[in-house]
PDB file of C-alpha atoms in Angstrom:
ATOM      1  CA  UNK A 134     -22.018  -3.909 -24.118  1.00  0.00           C
ATOM      2  CA  UNK A 135     -19.233  -3.656 -21.539  1.00  0.00           C
ATOM      3  CA  UNK A 136     -19.211  -0.613 -19.257  1.00  0.00           C
ATOM      4  CA  UNK A 137     -16.069   0.460 -17.424  1.00  0.00           C
ATOM      5  CA  UNK A 138     -15.475   2.429 -14.273  1.00  0.00           C
ATOM      6  CA  UNK A 139     -12.776   4.877 -13.271  1.00  0.00           C
ATOM      7  CA  UNK A 140     -11.987   2.500 -10.430  1.00  0.00           C
ATOM      8  CA  UNK A 141     -10.926  -0.344 -12.679  1.00  0.00           C
ATOM      9  CA  UNK A 142     -11.912  -3.631 -11.057  1.00  0.00           C
ATOM     10  CA  UNK A 143     -10.468  -6.276 -13.352  1.00  0.00           C
ATOM     11  CA  UNK A 144     -10.466  -9.285 -11.124  1.00  0.00           C
ATOM     12  CA  UNK A 145     -11.764 -12.649 -10.198  1.00  0.00           C
ATOM     13  CA  UNK A 146     -13.114 -14.904  -7.537  1.00  0.00           C
ATOM     14  CA  UNK A 147     -16.001 -17.328  -7.584  1.00  0.00           C
ATOM     15  CA  UNK A 148     -18.369 -15.089  -9.463  1.00  0.00           C
ATOM     16  CA  UNK A 149     -17.319 -11.849  -7.864  1.00  0.00           C
ATOM     17  CA  UNK A 150     -19.831  -9.074  -7.485  1.00  0.00           C
ATOM     18  CA  UNK A 151     -18.382  -5.955  -5.830  1.00  0.00           C
ATOM     19  CA  UNK A 152     -20.829  -3.143  -5.262  1.00  0.00           C
ATOM     20  CA  UNK A 153     -20.856  -0.125  -2.977  1.00  0.00           C
ATOM     21  CA  UNK A 154     -23.536  -0.251  -0.303  1.00  0.00           C
ATOM     22  CA  UNK A 155     -26.463   1.820  -1.467  1.00  0.00           C
ATOM     23  CA  UNK A 156     -25.690   1.315  -5.158  1.00  0.00           C
ATOM     24  CA  UNK A 157     -28.570   0.349  -7.420  1.00  0.00           C
ATOM     25  CA  UNK A 158     -26.730  -1.442 -10.216  1.00  0.00           C
ATOM     26  CA  UNK A 159     -28.815  -4.294 -11.593  1.00  0.00           C
ATOM     27  CA  UNK A 160     -27.812  -7.647 -10.150  1.00  0.00           C
ATOM     28  CA  UNK A 161     -29.313 -11.061  -9.638  1.00  0.00           C
ATOM     29  CA  UNK A 162     -31.205 -11.415  -6.402  1.00  0.00           C
ATOM     30  CA  UNK A 163     -29.939 -13.690  -3.650  1.00  0.00           C
ATOM     31  CA  UNK A 164     -31.037 -17.238  -4.259  1.00  0.00           C
ATOM     32  CA  UNK A 165     -30.021 -20.692  -5.297  1.00  0.00           C
ATOM     33  CA  UNK A 166     -30.976 -24.306  -5.740  1.00  0.00           C
ATOM     34  CA  UNK A 167     -29.931 -27.470  -3.951  1.00  0.00           C
ATOM     35  CA  UNK A 168     -27.632 -28.003  -0.984  1.00  0.00           C
ATOM     36  CA  UNK A 169     -24.597 -26.013  -2.145  1.00  0.00           C
ATOM     37  CA  UNK A 170     -23.102 -23.705   0.501  1.00  0.00           C
ATOM     38  CA  UNK A 171     -20.651 -20.826   0.645  1.00  0.00           C
ATOM     39  CA  UNK A 172     -18.330 -21.570   3.532  1.00  0.00           C
ATOM     40  CA  UNK A 173     -15.896 -18.658   3.534  1.00  0.00           C
ATOM     41  CA  UNK A 174     -15.168 -15.478   1.573  1.00  0.00           C
ATOM     42  CA  UNK A 175     -12.013 -13.411   2.105  1.00  0.00           C
ATOM     43  CA  UNK A 176     -10.803 -10.323   0.254  1.00  0.00           C
ATOM     44  CA  UNK A 177      -7.358  -8.785   0.652  1.00  0.00           C
ATOM     45  CA  UNK A 178      -6.626 -10.902   3.683  1.00  0.00           C
ATOM     46  CA  UNK A 179      -9.453  -9.189   5.556  1.00  0.00           C
ATOM     47  CA  UNK A 180      -7.782  -5.781   5.302  1.00  0.00           C
ATOM     48  CA  UNK A 181      -9.157  -2.635   3.619  1.00  0.00           C
ATOM     49  CA  UNK A 182      -8.157  -2.022   0.019  1.00  0.00           C
ATOM     50  CA  UNK A 183      -6.114   1.192   0.125  1.00  0.00           C
ATOM     51  CA  UNK A 184      -5.640   3.070  -3.148  1.00  0.00           C
ATOM     52  CA  UNK A 185      -3.331   6.013  -3.803  1.00  0.00           C
ATOM     53  CA  UNK A 186      -3.000   8.209  -6.888  1.00  0.00           C
ATOM     54  CA  UNK A 187      -0.565   6.282  -9.098  1.00  0.00           C
ATOM     55  CA  UNK A 188       0.037   2.634  -8.221  1.00  0.00           C
ATOM     56  CA  UNK A 189      -2.213  -0.207  -9.292  1.00  0.00           C
ATOM     57  CA  UNK A 190      -3.499  -2.074  -6.226  1.00  0.00           C
ATOM     58  CA  UNK A 191      -4.404  -5.763  -6.417  1.00  0.00           C
ATOM     59  CA  UNK A 192      -6.638  -7.480  -3.870  1.00  0.00           C
ATOM     60  CA  UNK A 193      -6.792 -11.276  -3.776  1.00  0.00           C
ATOM     61  CA  UNK A 194     -10.229 -12.796  -3.320  1.00  0.00           C
ATOM     62  CA  UNK A 195     -10.923 -16.372  -2.215  1.00  0.00           C
ATOM     63  CA  UNK A 196     -14.284 -18.109  -2.035  1.00  0.00           C
ATOM     64  CA  UNK A 197     -14.651 -21.528  -0.438  1.00  0.00           C
ATOM     65  CA  UNK A 198     -17.814 -23.478  -1.266  1.00  0.00           C
ATOM     66  CA  UNK A 199     -19.147 -27.014  -0.815  1.00  0.00           C
ATOM     67  CA  UNK A 200     -21.633 -29.331  -2.505  1.00  0.00           C
ATOM     68  CA  UNK A 201     -22.101 -33.094  -2.336  1.00  0.00           C
ATOM     69  CA  UNK A 202     -21.351 -33.318  -6.074  1.00  0.00           C
ATOM     70  CA  UNK A 203     -18.333 -31.036  -5.959  1.00  0.00           C
ATOM     71  CA  UNK A 204     -17.889 -27.448  -7.171  1.00  0.00           C
ATOM     72  CA  UNK A 205     -18.015 -26.609 -10.884  1.00  0.00           C
ATOM     73  CA  UNK A 206     -16.864 -23.446 -12.653  1.00  0.00           C
ATOM     74  CA  UNK A 207     -18.102 -19.917 -12.017  1.00  0.00           C
ATOM     75  CA  UNK A 208     -20.687 -18.634 -14.473  1.00  0.00           C
ATOM     76  CA  UNK A 209     -21.192 -14.956 -13.644  1.00  0.00           C
ATOM     77  CA  UNK A 210     -18.821 -12.238 -12.430  1.00  0.00           C
ATOM     78  CA  UNK A 211     -19.563  -8.556 -12.090  1.00  0.00           C
ATOM     79  CA  UNK A 212     -18.261  -5.539 -10.190  1.00  0.00           C
ATOM     80  CA  UNK A 213     -20.252  -2.380  -9.526  1.00  0.00           C
ATOM     81  CA  UNK A 214     -19.708   0.759  -7.494  1.00  0.00           C
ATOM     82  CA  UNK A 215     -21.699   3.916  -6.820  1.00  0.00           C
ATOM     83  CA  UNK A 216     -23.671   4.873  -9.897  1.00  0.00           C
ATOM     84  CA  UNK A 217     -22.645   4.901 -12.705  1.00  0.00           C
ATOM     85  CA  UNK A 218     -19.651   2.658 -11.987  1.00  0.00           C
ATOM     86  CA  UNK A 219     -19.960  -0.860 -13.346  1.00  0.00           C
ATOM     87  CA  UNK A 220     -17.505  -3.348 -14.840  1.00  0.00           C
ATOM     88  CA  UNK A 221     -17.626  -6.946 -15.988  1.00  0.00           C
ATOM     89  CA  UNK A 222     -14.958  -9.465 -15.058  1.00  0.00           C
ATOM     90  CA  UNK A 223     -14.564 -12.881 -16.588  1.00  0.00           C
ATOM     91  CA  UNK A 224     -14.714 -16.422 -15.243  1.00  0.00           C
ATOM     92  CA  UNK A 225     -11.659 -17.559 -17.232  1.00  0.00           C
ATOM     93  CA  UNK A 226      -9.539 -15.552 -14.770  1.00  0.00           C
ATOM     94  CA  UNK A 227     -10.646 -17.745 -11.855  1.00  0.00           C
ATOM     95  CA  UNK A 228      -8.586 -20.595 -10.412  1.00  0.00           C
ATOM     96  CA  UNK A 229     -10.386 -23.267  -8.398  1.00  0.00           C
ATOM     97  CA  UNK A 230      -8.555 -25.806  -6.266  1.00  0.00           C
ATOM     98  CA  UNK A 231     -10.203 -28.818  -4.657  1.00  0.00           C
ATOM     99  CA  UNK A 232      -9.787 -29.209  -0.927  1.00  0.00           C
ATOM    100  CA  UNK A 233     -11.825 -32.414  -1.005  1.00  0.00           C
ATOM    101  CA  UNK A 234     -14.362 -34.188  -3.218  1.00  0.00           C
ATOM    102  CA  UNK A 235     -17.042 -31.773  -2.035  1.00  0.00           C
ATOM    103  CA  UNK A 236     -15.179 -28.526  -1.286  1.00  0.00           C
ATOM    104  CA  UNK A 237     -13.166 -26.145  -3.453  1.00  0.00           C
ATOM    105  CA  UNK A 238     -11.558 -22.751  -2.959  1.00  0.00           C
ATOM    106  CA  UNK A 239     -11.622 -20.439  -5.948  1.00  0.00           C
ATOM    107  CA  UNK A 240      -9.361 -17.406  -6.108  1.00  0.00           C
ATOM    108  CA  UNK A 241      -8.847 -14.366  -8.257  1.00  0.00           C
ATOM    109  CA  UNK A 242      -7.758 -10.763  -8.104  1.00  0.00           C
ATOM    110  CA  UNK A 243      -9.525  -7.421  -8.090  1.00  0.00           C
ATOM    111  CA  UNK A 244      -7.354  -4.692  -9.590  1.00  0.00           C
ATOM    112  CA  UNK A 245      -7.727  -1.028  -8.623  1.00  0.00           C
ATOM    113  CA  UNK A 246      -6.035   1.412 -11.013  1.00  0.00           C
ATOM    114  CA  UNK A 247      -6.408   5.130 -10.150  1.00  0.00           C
ATOM    115  CA  UNK A 248      -4.560   6.130 -13.310  1.00  0.00           C
ATOM    116  CA  UNK A 249      -6.808   4.264 -15.757  1.00  0.00           C
ATOM    117  CA  UNK A 250      -8.570   6.227 -18.470  1.00  0.00           C
ATOM    118  CA  UNK A 251     -11.735   5.296 -16.637  1.00  0.00           C
ATOM    119  CA  UNK A 252     -11.399   5.214 -12.830  1.00  0.00           C
ATOM    120  CA  UNK A 253     -12.974   6.734  -9.777  1.00  0.00           C
ATOM    121  CA  UNK A 254     -15.757   9.087 -10.783  1.00  0.00           C
ATOM    122  CA  UNK A 255     -15.332  10.847  -7.445  1.00  0.00           C
ATOM    123  CA  UNK A 256     -14.114  10.316  -3.908  1.00  0.00           C
ATOM    124  CA  UNK A 257     -17.419   8.736  -2.852  1.00  0.00           C
ATOM    125  CA  UNK A 258     -15.905   5.429  -4.028  1.00  0.00           C
ATOM    126  CA  UNK A 259     -14.162   5.357  -0.638  1.00  0.00           C
ATOM    127  CA  UNK A 260     -16.869   3.352   1.062  1.00  0.00           C
ATOM    128  CA  UNK A 261     -17.863  -0.009   2.478  1.00  0.00           C
ATOM    129  CA  UNK A 262     -18.350  -2.384  -0.449  1.00  0.00           C
ATOM    130  CA  UNK A 263     -20.240  -5.631  -0.768  1.00  0.00           C
ATOM    131  CA  UNK A 264     -18.552  -8.602  -2.333  1.00  0.00           C
ATOM    132  CA  UNK A 265     -21.051 -11.001  -3.852  1.00  0.00           C
ATOM    133  CA  UNK A 266     -20.533 -14.429  -5.298  1.00  0.00           C
ATOM    134  CA  UNK A 267     -22.302 -16.921  -7.578  1.00  0.00           C
ATOM    135  CA  UNK A 268     -21.138 -20.513  -7.313  1.00  0.00           C
ATOM    136  CA  UNK A 269     -22.324 -23.544  -9.249  1.00  0.00           C
ATOM    137  CA  UNK A 270     -21.918 -27.263  -8.525  1.00  0.00           C
ATOM    138  CA  UNK A 271     -21.371 -30.296 -10.726  1.00  0.00           C
ATOM    139  CA  UNK A 272     -25.008 -31.383 -10.280  1.00  0.00           C
ATOM    140  CA  UNK A 273     -26.178 -27.881 -11.335  1.00  0.00           C
ATOM    141  CA  UNK A 274     -26.943 -26.711  -7.819  1.00  0.00           C
ATOM    142  CA  UNK A 275     -26.050 -23.028  -7.484  1.00  0.00           C
ATOM    143  CA  UNK A 276     -25.994 -20.241  -4.917  1.00  0.00           C
ATOM    144  CA  UNK A 277     -25.822 -16.473  -5.319  1.00  0.00           C
ATOM    145  CA  UNK A 278     -25.167 -14.002  -2.515  1.00  0.00           C
ATOM    146  CA  UNK A 279     -25.138 -10.285  -3.190  1.00  0.00           C
ATOM    147  CA  UNK A 280     -23.251  -9.614   0.067  1.00  0.00           C
ATOM    148  CA  UNK A 281     -21.277 -12.693   0.986  1.00  0.00           C
ATOM    149  CA  UNK A 282     -18.880 -10.325   2.757  1.00  0.00           C
ATOM    150  CA  UNK A 283     -18.057  -6.632   2.909  1.00  0.00           C
ATOM    151  CA  UNK A 284     -14.791  -4.747   2.553  1.00  0.00           C
ATOM    152  CA  UNK A 285     -13.596  -1.168   2.624  1.00  0.00           C
ATOM    153  CA  UNK A 286     -11.989   0.827  -0.148  1.00  0.00           C
ATOM    154  CA  UNK A 287      -9.936   3.673   1.333  1.00  0.00           C
ATOM    155  CA  UNK A 288      -7.943   6.702   0.193  1.00  0.00           C
ATOM    156  CA  UNK A 289      -4.211   6.283   0.849  1.00  0.00           C
ATOM    157  CA  UNK A 290      -2.949   8.673   3.552  1.00  0.00           C
ATOM    158  CA  UNK A 291       0.356  10.433   4.209  1.00  0.00           C
ATOM    159  CA  UNK A 292       1.671  12.146   7.324  1.00  0.00           C
ATOM    160  CA  UNK A 293       4.808  14.229   7.819  1.00  0.00           C
ATOM    161  CA  UNK A 294       6.549  15.785  10.831  1.00  0.00           C
ATOM    162  CA  UNK A 295       9.321  18.296  11.481  1.00  0.00           C
ATOM    163  CA  UNK A 296      10.540  19.288  14.936  1.00  0.00           C
ATOM    164  CA  UNK A 297      12.748  22.364  15.258  1.00  0.00           C
ATOM    165  CA  UNK A 298      15.104  23.906  16.175  1.00  0.00           C
ATOM    166  CA  UNK A 299      17.711  21.152  16.123  1.00  0.00           C
ATOM    167  CA  UNK A 300      19.697  21.045  18.336  1.00  0.00           C
ATOM    168  CA  UNK A 301      17.812  22.818  21.117  1.00  0.00           C
ATOM    169  CA  UNK A 302      18.620  23.771  24.694  1.00  0.00           C
ATOM    170  CA  UNK A 303      16.791  21.986  27.497  1.00  0.00           C
ATOM    171  CA  UNK A 304      13.770  23.994  28.629  1.00  0.00           C
ATOM    172  CA  UNK A 305      13.420  25.846  25.331  1.00  0.00           C
ATOM    173  CA  UNK A 306      10.442  25.608  22.997  1.00  0.00           C
ATOM    174  CA  UNK A 307      10.260  23.049  20.209  1.00  0.00           C
ATOM    175  CA  UNK A 308       7.852  23.727  17.354  1.00  0.00           C
ATOM    176  CA  UNK A 309       6.474  20.589  15.705  1.00  0.00           C
ATOM    177  CA  UNK A 310       4.876  20.985  12.279  1.00  0.00           C
ATOM    178  CA  UNK A 311       3.543  18.473   9.782  1.00  0.00           C
ATOM    179  CA  UNK A 312       0.800  17.693   7.326  1.00  0.00           C
ATOM    180  CA  UNK A 313      -1.913  15.060   6.994  1.00  0.00           C
ATOM    181  CA  UNK A 314      -2.972  14.395   3.409  1.00  0.00           C
ATOM    182  CA  UNK A 315      -4.818  11.709   1.455  1.00  0.00           C
ATOM    183  CA  UNK A 316      -5.380  10.634  -2.139  1.00  0.00           C
ATOM    184  CA  UNK A 317      -7.905  12.615  -4.133  1.00  0.00           C
ATOM    185  CA  UNK A 318      -9.192  10.419  -6.977  1.00  0.00           C
ATOM    186  CA  UNK A 319     -10.782  13.355  -8.785  1.00  0.00           C
ATOM    187  CA  UNK A 320      -7.429  15.112  -9.315  1.00  0.00           C
ATOM    188  CA  UNK A 321      -5.005  12.184  -8.811  1.00  0.00           C
ATOM    189  CA  UNK A 322      -3.121  14.302  -6.292  1.00  0.00           C
ATOM    190  CA  UNK A 323      -2.759  14.358  -2.508  1.00  0.00           C
ATOM    191  CA  UNK A 324      -4.841  16.994  -0.710  1.00  0.00           C
ATOM    192  CA  UNK A 325      -4.744  18.022   2.942  1.00  0.00           C
ATOM    193  CA  UNK A 326      -7.179  16.198   5.236  1.00  0.00           C
ATOM    194  CA  UNK A 327      -8.864  18.943   7.246  1.00  0.00           C
ATOM    195  CA  UNK A 328     -10.169  19.028  10.815  1.00  0.00           C
ATOM    196  CA  UNK A 329      -8.821  15.617  11.855  1.00  0.00           C
ATOM    197  CA  UNK A 330      -7.559  14.664  15.306  1.00  0.00           C
ATOM    198  CA  UNK A 331      -3.872  13.788  15.235  1.00  0.00           C
ATOM    199  CA  UNK A 332      -1.673  12.744  18.155  1.00  0.00           C
ATOM    200  CA  UNK A 333       1.761  14.211  18.757  1.00  0.00           C
ATOM    201  CA  UNK A 334       3.915  11.423  20.165  1.00  0.00           C
ATOM    202  CA  UNK A 335       7.436  11.232  21.622  1.00  0.00           C
ATOM    203  CA  UNK A 336       9.918   8.362  21.890  1.00  0.00           C
ATOM    204  CA  UNK A 337      12.883   8.868  24.187  1.00  0.00           C
ATOM    205  CA  UNK A 338      16.292   8.018  22.737  1.00  0.00           C
ATOM    206  CA  UNK A 339      17.035   4.363  23.503  1.00  0.00           C
ATOM    207  CA  UNK A 340      13.359   3.450  23.837  1.00  0.00           C
ATOM    208  CA  UNK A 341      11.157   1.565  21.358  1.00  0.00           C
ATOM    209  CA  UNK A 342       7.864   2.990  22.595  1.00  0.00           C
ATOM    210  CA  UNK A 343       6.064   6.190  21.621  1.00  0.00           C
ATOM    211  CA  UNK A 344       3.885   8.001  24.165  1.00  0.00           C
ATOM    212  CA  UNK A 345       1.217  10.558  23.312  1.00  0.00           C
ATOM    213  CA  UNK A 346       2.106  14.114  24.333  1.00  0.00           C
ATOM    214  CA  UNK A 347      -1.053  15.851  23.143  1.00  0.00           C
ATOM    215  CA  UNK A 348      -3.791  15.687  20.510  1.00  0.00           C
ATOM    216  CA  UNK A 349      -4.360  18.486  18.004  1.00  0.00           C
ATOM    217  CA  UNK A 350      -6.442  18.969  14.866  1.00  0.00           C
ATOM    218  CA  UNK A 351      -5.335  19.545  11.312  1.00  0.00           C
ATOM    219  CA  UNK A 352      -6.317  22.908   9.842  1.00  0.00           C
ATOM    220  CA  UNK A 353      -8.304  23.570   6.674  1.00  0.00           C
ATOM    221  CA  UNK A 354      -5.366  22.512   4.483  1.00  0.00           C
ATOM    222  CA  UNK A 355      -4.321  19.524   6.583  1.00  0.00           C
ATOM    223  CA  UNK A 356      -1.386  21.295   8.232  1.00  0.00           C
ATOM    224  CA  UNK A 357      -0.354  20.578  11.822  1.00  0.00           C
ATOM    225  CA  UNK A 358       1.476  22.800  14.274  1.00  0.00           C
ATOM    226  CA  UNK A 359       2.057  22.772  18.017  1.00  0.00           C
ATOM    227  CA  UNK A 360       4.788  23.462  20.591  1.00  0.00           C
ATOM    228  CA  UNK A 361       6.391  21.503  23.421  1.00  0.00           C
ATOM    229  CA  UNK A 362       9.178  22.115  25.923  1.00  0.00           C
ATOM    230  CA  UNK A 363      12.520  20.438  25.229  1.00  0.00           C
ATOM    231  CA  UNK A 364      13.445  17.963  27.950  1.00  0.00           C
ATOM    232  CA  UNK A 365      15.531  15.085  26.573  1.00  0.00           C
ATOM    233  CA  UNK A 366      16.865  13.607  23.336  1.00  0.00           C
ATOM    234  CA  UNK A 367      14.276  11.717  21.336  1.00  0.00           C
ATOM    235  CA  UNK A 368      11.945  11.424  18.369  1.00  0.00           C
ATOM    236  CA  UNK A 369       8.728  13.286  17.689  1.00  0.00           C
ATOM    237  CA  UNK A 370       6.074  11.991  15.330  1.00  0.00           C
ATOM    238  CA  UNK A 371       2.448  12.602  14.460  1.00  0.00           C
ATOM    239  CA  UNK A 372       0.027   9.672  14.532  1.00  0.00           C
ATOM    240  CA  UNK A 373      -3.385   9.503  12.825  1.00  0.00           C
ATOM    241  CA  UNK A 374      -5.859   6.801  13.880  1.00  0.00           C
ATOM    242  CA  UNK A 375      -7.724   6.753  10.564  1.00  0.00           C
ATOM    243  CA  UNK A 376     -11.380   7.049   9.569  1.00  0.00           C
ATOM    244  CA  UNK A 377     -13.813   4.849   7.668  1.00  0.00           C
ATOM    245  CA  UNK A 378     -12.555   6.233   4.345  1.00  0.00           C
ATOM    246  CA  UNK A 379      -8.866   6.793   5.199  1.00  0.00           C
ATOM    247  CA  UNK A 380      -6.366   4.388   6.835  1.00  0.00           C
ATOM    248  CA  UNK A 381      -4.282   5.037   9.924  1.00  0.00           C
ATOM    249  CA  UNK A 382      -0.779   6.398   9.367  1.00  0.00           C
ATOM    250  CA  UNK A 383       2.263   7.361  11.429  1.00  0.00           C
ATOM    251  CA  UNK A 384       4.873   9.897  10.430  1.00  0.00           C
ATOM    252  CA  UNK A 385       8.511   8.848  10.508  1.00  0.00           C
ATOM    253  CA  UNK A 386      10.003  10.078  13.778  1.00  0.00           C
ATOM    254  CA  UNK A 387      12.110  13.271  13.677  1.00  0.00           C
ATOM    255  CA  UNK A 388      15.040  13.240  16.104  1.00  0.00           C
ATOM    256  CA  UNK A 389      15.720  16.247  18.306  1.00  0.00           C
ATOM    257  CA  UNK A 390      19.061  16.698  20.089  1.00  0.00           C
ATOM    258  CA  UNK A 391      18.483  18.384  23.459  1.00  0.00           C
ATOM    259  CA  UNK A 392      21.584  19.957  25.025  1.00  0.00           C
TER     260      UNK A 392
END
């Protein structure tokens, strides 16, 4: 019986096992036989997997392993998230390439689809995940690791800014508004991210560098609002440093003409 998850993980690697930390999905215990080793595991280039509300996100996984007899095919692949999320992936989607007579790197892809008929059960899927792997060798040595590496799944974030009035006289007040929002996988919409510290930054015309003017917090609906005194032509933007569940994001600078 194959069980699916609202976060659709249809991907590969050398026996990929992706499971949220704290999940209790049944899996083989860590173990193995012989002198086979897992040398390196990388997912998504070492970056968090960031998922929005519409686009399918693919994350490449590579597992490098060694054995004196050489590496054989993968025999078991599974992906699990917070209960009840669980999905099976298949070893025929894995590509293994020999680096030497003893070492191979096997690659595949995890696919995250927020619009699938089964997807994220709730926003708790934004978490630190464990990527496990089961690798077998030509002499039947094998090794299984439930947490060969970890990676983050995050909710895509958006940030806007608007500085007004434009143009403005030097010494007058500029009001800078904006909104910080992030993907909600329960509604497949973007909702305001409340009570988060966000920096207001300014880049003088002709410069390539933004400097922080002040730090404010988003309100209960993710909205931002503050005032500054007009001094010179330049660009205002909001900048969010990110959290464990939500990536950093910068708004596109809004130019203000000071006269």
